[in-house]
Tab-separated table of C-alpha atoms in Angstrom:
chain	number	residue	atom	x	y	z
A	13	MET	CA	1.775	-22.440	-0.339
A	14	GLU	CA	2.600	-26.111	-0.811
A	15	ALA	CA	-0.808	-27.800	-0.873
A	16	LEU	CA	-0.346	-29.222	-4.357
A	17	SER	CA	3.070	-30.629	-3.552
A	18	ARG	CA	1.765	-32.699	-0.672
A	19	LYS	CA	0.556	-36.264	-0.967
A	20	LEU	CA	-3.003	-36.740	-2.219
A	21	TYR	CA	-5.056	-39.151	-0.198
A	22	ALA	CA	-7.170	-41.617	-2.104
A	23	TYR	CA	-10.886	-41.739	-1.472
A	24	GLY	CA	-10.528	-45.337	-0.414
A	25	GLN	CA	-8.522	-44.063	2.583
A	26	HIS	CA	-11.693	-42.437	4.011
A	27	SER	CA	-10.936	-38.916	2.836
A	28	GLY	CA	-11.023	-38.325	-0.871
A	29	LEU	CA	-9.266	-35.008	-0.257
A	30	SER	CA	-5.738	-33.807	-0.388
A	31	GLU	CA	-4.169	-32.971	2.925
A	32	ASN	CA	-5.239	-29.388	3.520
A	33	ARG	CA	-3.396	-26.651	5.401
A	34	GLY	CA	-4.595	-26.633	8.989
A	35	GLY	CA	-7.610	-28.714	8.057
A	36	MET	CA	-9.329	-30.467	10.880
A	37	ASP	CA	-11.157	-33.639	11.199
A	38	SER	CA	-13.862	-34.805	13.542
A	39	LEU	CA	-11.358	-36.488	15.858
A	40	SER	CA	-9.129	-33.465	16.221
A	41	GLY	CA	-9.569	-30.975	18.989
A	42	ASP	CA	-8.974	-27.995	16.709
A	43	LYS	CA	-11.760	-25.652	15.852
A	44	PRO	CA	-13.239	-26.591	12.463
A	45	ASN	CA	-12.878	-24.331	9.469
A	46	ASP	CA	-15.847	-22.128	8.700
A	47	ILE	CA	-15.261	-22.396	4.959
A	48	GLU	CA	-13.417	-24.862	2.743
A	49	ILE	CA	-12.234	-23.854	-0.709
A	50	VAL	CA	-12.216	-26.822	-3.076
A	51	CYS	CA	-9.696	-26.111	-5.821
A	52	MET	CA	-10.357	-28.347	-8.824
A	53	SER	CA	-7.226	-27.531	-10.811
A	54	GLU	CA	-3.652	-26.488	-10.223
A	55	VAL	CA	-4.160	-23.847	-12.914
A	56	VAL	CA	-6.399	-21.772	-10.632
A	57	GLN	CA	-4.468	-22.299	-7.398
A	58	SER	CA	-3.309	-18.654	-7.247
A	59	TYR	CA	-6.851	-17.446	-7.925
A	60	ALA	CA	-8.222	-19.680	-5.164
A	61	GLU	CA	-5.541	-18.444	-2.765
A	62	GLY	CA	-6.605	-14.868	-3.476
A	63	ILE	CA	-10.165	-15.762	-2.443
A	64	GLU	CA	-8.762	-17.483	0.633
A	65	ARG	CA	-6.925	-14.309	1.676
A	66	ARG	CA	-10.085	-12.216	1.335
A	67	ILE	CA	-12.065	-14.627	3.483
A	68	HIS	CA	-9.295	-14.727	6.065
A	69	ARG	CA	-9.362	-10.924	6.284
A	70	MET	CA	-13.091	-11.142	6.994
A	71	GLY	CA	-12.242	-13.016	10.186
A	72	TYR	CA	-13.317	-16.529	9.174
A	73	LYS	CA	-11.283	-19.685	9.449
A	74	VAL	CA	-10.709	-20.964	5.930
A	75	ASP	CA	-8.519	-23.478	4.158
A	76	LEU	CA	-7.735	-24.682	0.656
A	77	LEU	CA	-7.978	-28.327	-0.347
A	78	PHE	CA	-7.542	-30.347	-3.521
A	79	PRO	CA	-9.722	-33.444	-4.147
A	80	THR	CA	-8.370	-36.392	-6.051
A	81	VAL	CA	-9.565	-36.690	-9.616
A	82	ASN	CA	-11.816	-39.712	-9.148
A	83	VAL	CA	-13.763	-38.336	-6.157
A	84	PRO	CA	-17.308	-37.025	-6.848
A	85	LEU	CA	-17.960	-33.539	-5.481
A	86	HIS	CA	-20.958	-34.612	-3.402
A	87	HIS	CA	-18.653	-36.939	-1.465
A	88	VAL	CA	-16.281	-34.040	-0.921
A	89	PHE	CA	-19.120	-31.904	0.433
A	90	THR	CA	-20.256	-34.698	2.761
A	91	ASN	CA	-16.730	-35.091	4.052
A	92	ILE	CA	-16.094	-31.439	4.857
A	93	ALA	CA	-19.600	-30.964	6.278
A	94	ARG	CA	-18.892	-33.829	8.676
A	95	ARG	CA	-15.744	-32.003	9.710
A	96	GLY	CA	-17.806	-28.940	10.658
A	97	ALA	CA	-17.440	-26.537	7.715
A	98	LYS	CA	-20.464	-24.343	7.043
A	99	PHE	CA	-19.729	-23.421	3.418
A	100	ALA	CA	-17.799	-24.895	0.519
A	101	ILE	CA	-16.427	-22.803	-2.333
A	102	VAL	CA	-15.631	-24.663	-5.538
A	103	VAL	CA	-13.120	-23.049	-7.894
A	104	LEU	CA	-13.008	-24.254	-11.509
A	105	PRO	CA	-10.721	-23.062	-14.314
A	106	HIS	CA	-13.374	-20.869	-15.959
A	107	HIS	CA	-14.112	-19.000	-12.701
A	108	GLU	CA	-10.934	-16.932	-12.859
A	109	MET	CA	-11.987	-15.414	-16.174
A	110	ILE	CA	-15.309	-14.173	-14.781
A	111	LEU	CA	-14.130	-13.567	-11.169
A	112	SER	CA	-16.616	-15.971	-9.642
A	113	PHE	CA	-16.950	-19.360	-7.917
A	114	ASN	CA	-19.565	-21.949	-6.970
A	115	LEU	CA	-20.864	-21.556	-3.421
A	116	VAL	CA	-22.448	-24.433	-1.496
A	117	GLN	CA	-24.130	-23.933	1.870
A	118	LEU	CA	-23.553	-27.141	3.815
A	119	VAL	CA	-25.805	-26.484	6.840
A	120	GLY	CA	-29.338	-25.164	6.989
A	121	GLY	CA	-30.209	-26.494	3.567
A	122	ASN	CA	-27.876	-27.496	0.774
A	123	THR	CA	-28.107	-24.280	-1.218
A	124	GLU	CA	-25.841	-24.140	-4.265
A	125	LEU	CA	-25.062	-20.894	-6.097
A	126	ASN	CA	-23.120	-21.448	-9.305
A	127	ASN	CA	-20.889	-18.833	-10.917
A	128	ILE	CA	-21.688	-16.240	-8.267
A	129	SER	CA	-19.343	-13.241	-8.258
A	130	ILE	CA	-16.725	-13.039	-5.533
A	131	ASP	CA	-18.263	-9.963	-3.914
A	132	GLN	CA	-21.795	-11.369	-3.934
A	133	GLY	CA	-20.633	-14.733	-2.653
A	134	LEU	CA	-18.688	-13.276	0.246
A	135	GLU	CA	-21.600	-11.012	1.123
A	136	TYR	CA	-23.891	-14.056	1.138
A	137	ILE	CA	-21.533	-15.795	3.555
A	138	SER	CA	-21.146	-12.776	5.859
A	139	VAL	CA	-24.925	-12.423	6.230
A	140	ARG	CA	-25.452	-16.081	7.146
A	141	LEU	CA	-22.278	-16.812	9.074
A	142	PRO	CA	-21.597	-14.630	12.124
A	143	LYS	CA	-17.995	-13.710	12.621
A	144	PRO	CA	-16.400	-15.650	15.454
A	145	LYS	CA	-15.488	-13.678	18.528
A	146	ARG	CA	-11.810	-13.769	19.253
A	147	GLU	CA	-10.987	-14.323	22.886
A	148	LEU	CA	-8.153	-12.348	24.430
A	149	PRO	CA	-5.132	-14.262	25.713
A	150	LYS	CA	-5.170	-14.759	29.453
A	151	ASP	CA	-2.017	-12.725	30.076
A	152	ILE	CA	-3.495	-9.795	28.132
A	153	VAL	CA	-6.737	-10.022	30.129
A	154	THR	CA	-4.728	-9.966	33.364
A	155	LYS	CA	-2.687	-6.921	32.343
A	156	LEU	CA	-5.790	-5.039	31.200
A	157	ALA	CA	-7.443	-5.840	34.534
A	158	TYR	CA	-4.421	-4.369	36.337
A	159	LEU	CA	-4.752	-1.209	34.254
A	160	LYS	CA	-8.453	-0.989	35.061
A	161	LEU	CA	-7.707	-1.284	38.773
A	162	GLY	CA	-4.939	1.293	38.545
A	163	LYS	CA	-2.204	-1.147	39.445
A	164	PRO	CA	1.283	-0.383	38.102
A	165	LEU	CA	2.751	-2.448	35.271
A	166	THR	CA	6.378	-3.096	34.510
A	167	ILE	CA	7.948	-1.800	31.299
A	168	LYS	CA	8.024	-5.356	29.961
A	169	GLU	CA	4.316	-5.824	30.645
A	170	ILE	CA	3.486	-2.528	28.947
A	171	ASP	CA	5.547	-3.573	25.920
A	172	VAL	CA	3.575	-6.819	25.723
A	173	LEU	CA	0.326	-4.850	25.660
A	174	ILE	CA	1.642	-2.485	23.003
A	175	ARG	CA	2.750	-5.351	20.755
A	176	PHE	CA	-0.620	-7.060	21.184
A	177	ILE	CA	-2.564	-3.903	20.312
A	178	VAL	CA	-0.291	-3.198	17.329
A	179	GLY	CA	-0.958	-6.747	16.093
A	180	ARG	CA	-4.711	-6.236	16.379
A	181	ARG	CA	-4.319	-2.924	14.558
A	182	GLU	CA	-2.527	-4.632	11.664
A	183	ASN	CA	-5.288	-7.237	11.419
A	184	SER	CA	-7.950	-4.514	11.321
A	185	LEU	CA	-6.048	-2.648	8.604
A	186	GLN	CA	-5.846	-5.809	6.495
A	187	GLN	CA	-9.543	-6.474	6.901
A	188	GLU	CA	-10.463	-2.896	5.957
A	189	TYR	CA	-7.908	-2.086	3.251
A	190	GLY	CA	-6.415	-5.417	2.195
A	191	GLU	CA	-3.086	-4.827	0.477
A	192	ASN	CA	-3.803	-1.115	-0.133
A	193	VAL	CA	-3.200	0.325	3.326
A	194	PRO	CA	-2.743	4.142	3.141
A	195	ARG	CA	0.809	5.217	3.820
A	196	HIS	CA	-0.063	7.403	6.797
A	197	LEU	CA	-1.771	4.433	8.502
A	198	GLN	CA	0.961	1.858	7.955
A	199	ASN	CA	2.782	2.702	11.200
A	200	PRO	CA	0.991	2.772	14.562
A	201	PRO	CA	0.567	6.172	16.253
A	202	ILE	CA	3.293	5.698	18.847
A	203	GLY	CA	4.821	9.095	19.587
A	204	PRO	CA	4.100	12.402	17.820
A	205	ASP	CA	6.129	11.455	14.738
A	206	PHE	CA	3.819	8.497	14.093
A	207	ASP	CA	0.512	10.204	14.787
A	208	PRO	CA	-1.686	9.436	11.744
A	209	GLU	CA	-3.398	12.824	11.719
A	210	LEU	CA	-0.066	14.657	11.853
A	211	LYS	CA	1.386	12.444	9.123
A	212	ALA	CA	-1.662	13.029	6.940
A	213	THR	CA	-1.282	16.803	7.396
A	214	LYS	CA	2.410	16.639	6.487
A	215	GLU	CA	1.647	14.631	3.381
A	216	THR	CA	-1.029	17.144	2.356
A	217	ILE	CA	1.430	20.027	2.731
A	218	LYS	CA	4.087	18.096	0.821
A	219	ARG	CA	1.688	17.402	-2.034
A	220	GLY	CA	0.739	21.093	-2.145
A	221	VAL	CA	4.378	22.167	-2.359
A	222	MET	CA	5.086	19.643	-5.107
A	223	GLU	CA	2.066	20.872	-7.058
A	224	ILE	CA	3.404	24.424	-6.826
A	225	PHE	CA	6.765	23.252	-8.173
A	226	ASP	CA	5.044	21.396	-10.989
A	227	ILE	CA	3.083	24.509	-11.954
A	228	ALA	CA	6.261	26.601	-11.818
A	229	LYS	CA	7.974	24.188	-14.195
A	230	GLN	CA	5.173	24.689	-16.704
A	231	ILE	CA	5.651	28.502	-16.830
A	232	PRO	CA	7.944	29.337	-19.786
A	233	ASP	CA	11.145	31.210	-19.077
A	234	PRO	CA	11.190	34.945	-20.023
A	235	PRO	CA	12.620	35.501	-23.517
A	236	ALA	CA	16.297	36.372	-23.553
A	237	ALA	CA	17.419	39.737	-24.941
A	238	ASN	CA	17.515	39.356	-28.687
A	239	ILE	CA	20.062	41.765	-30.132
A	240	THR	CA	19.529	41.705	-33.853
A	241	ASP	CA	21.965	42.986	-36.423
A	242	GLN	CA	19.708	45.986	-37.070
A	243	ALA	CA	19.605	46.947	-33.410
A	244	LEU	CA	23.375	46.718	-33.188
A	245	LYS	CA	23.716	48.885	-36.324
A	246	ASN	CA	21.420	51.525	-34.817
A	247	VAL	CA	23.559	51.709	-31.678
A	248	ILE	CA	26.731	52.077	-33.733
A	249	ASP	CA	25.162	54.819	-35.889
A	250	SER	CA	24.138	56.761	-32.793
A	251	LEU	CA	27.678	56.541	-31.446
A	252	ASN	CA	29.084	57.722	-34.762
A	253	ALA	CA	26.710	60.675	-34.782
A	254	ALA	CA	27.718	61.789	-31.299
A	255	GLY	CA	31.326	60.836	-31.663
A	256	PRO	CA	32.829	64.037	-33.234
A	257	ASN	CA	31.116	66.363	-30.760
A	258	PHE	CA	32.197	64.170	-27.854
A	259	LEU	CA	35.833	64.150	-29.036
A	260	GLN	CA	35.710	67.898	-29.788
A	261	SER	CA	34.687	68.649	-26.226
A	262	LEU	CA	37.675	66.771	-24.925
A	263	ARG	CA	40.209	68.368	-27.330
A	264	ALA	CA	42.191	71.224	-25.737
A	265	LYS	CA	43.378	74.423	-27.554
A	266	PRO	CA	46.929	74.296	-28.910
A	267	GLY	CA	48.126	77.301	-26.895
A	268	GLN	CA	46.795	75.944	-23.660
A	269	GLN	CA	48.376	72.604	-24.343
A	270	SER	CA	51.901	74.103	-24.970
A	271	GLN	CA	51.603	76.277	-21.902
A	272	SER	CA	50.654	73.330	-19.804
A	273	SER	CA	53.609	71.504	-21.238
A	274	THR	CA	55.964	74.395	-20.393
A	275	ILE	CA	54.743	74.587	-16.861
A	276	ASN	CA	55.272	70.901	-16.485
A	277	ASP	CA	58.849	71.296	-17.836
A	278	ASP	CA	59.536	74.106	-15.383
A	279	MET	CA	58.175	72.112	-12.514
A	280	PHE	CA	60.543	69.285	-13.175
A	281	SER	CA	63.679	71.344	-14.302
A	282	ARG	CA	66.874	70.764	-12.309
A	283	ARG	CA	69.348	73.444	-11.397
């Protein structure tokens, strides 16, 4: 946003305000802003822009402007009221610390609410300022009328409708969730792979599986076999005790061994 970098108009040049972004004046044919945010210091520009984004998501036309130093605020309010704005929000350096602003109602009585919290101030505006109805583009109205009458549309015309509806969907998501749009709603439900209910179910199953893995990681491994010196000694002692009997059972008698040897000699004698 480059509002501060633009030229500031002096009050003597009939404005007293910096050139705002998309601001209108009484001679312009553009629709006037519903709300003007008067930023009194460059220090709080980012804070004021955050308020601007919230108001924009509410569906109102809003802009940020910077008055010159020597211009009294009541002249600023008169100027923007003449341009058609219904409310003015004044942002001062101390407002960022307490998340508030000064709210001035420019029509229906000059009500001024100082240091009102952001949430309370925006609620005050929403109650007293009906949201403008957005008109559909003429080509969209025509295509929707064809659908209502059952007339066929070309692929290109259908794509135009899809892109328009997806754009409206994104605007609704921003108004409802701001910057924290749930992951399963970020993509439009075009095709089964993008169906939000199916994606939410898949994410639930995935989280369940990951939780199972996390629990499994917390279970300690079974203790490894711990062969101590004493256990090894016991095994050796048992082998020593059974050793002589085992060898004795395998030892043949001397006579049988010589006879077996003789037979083997006879079997392999040559004539």
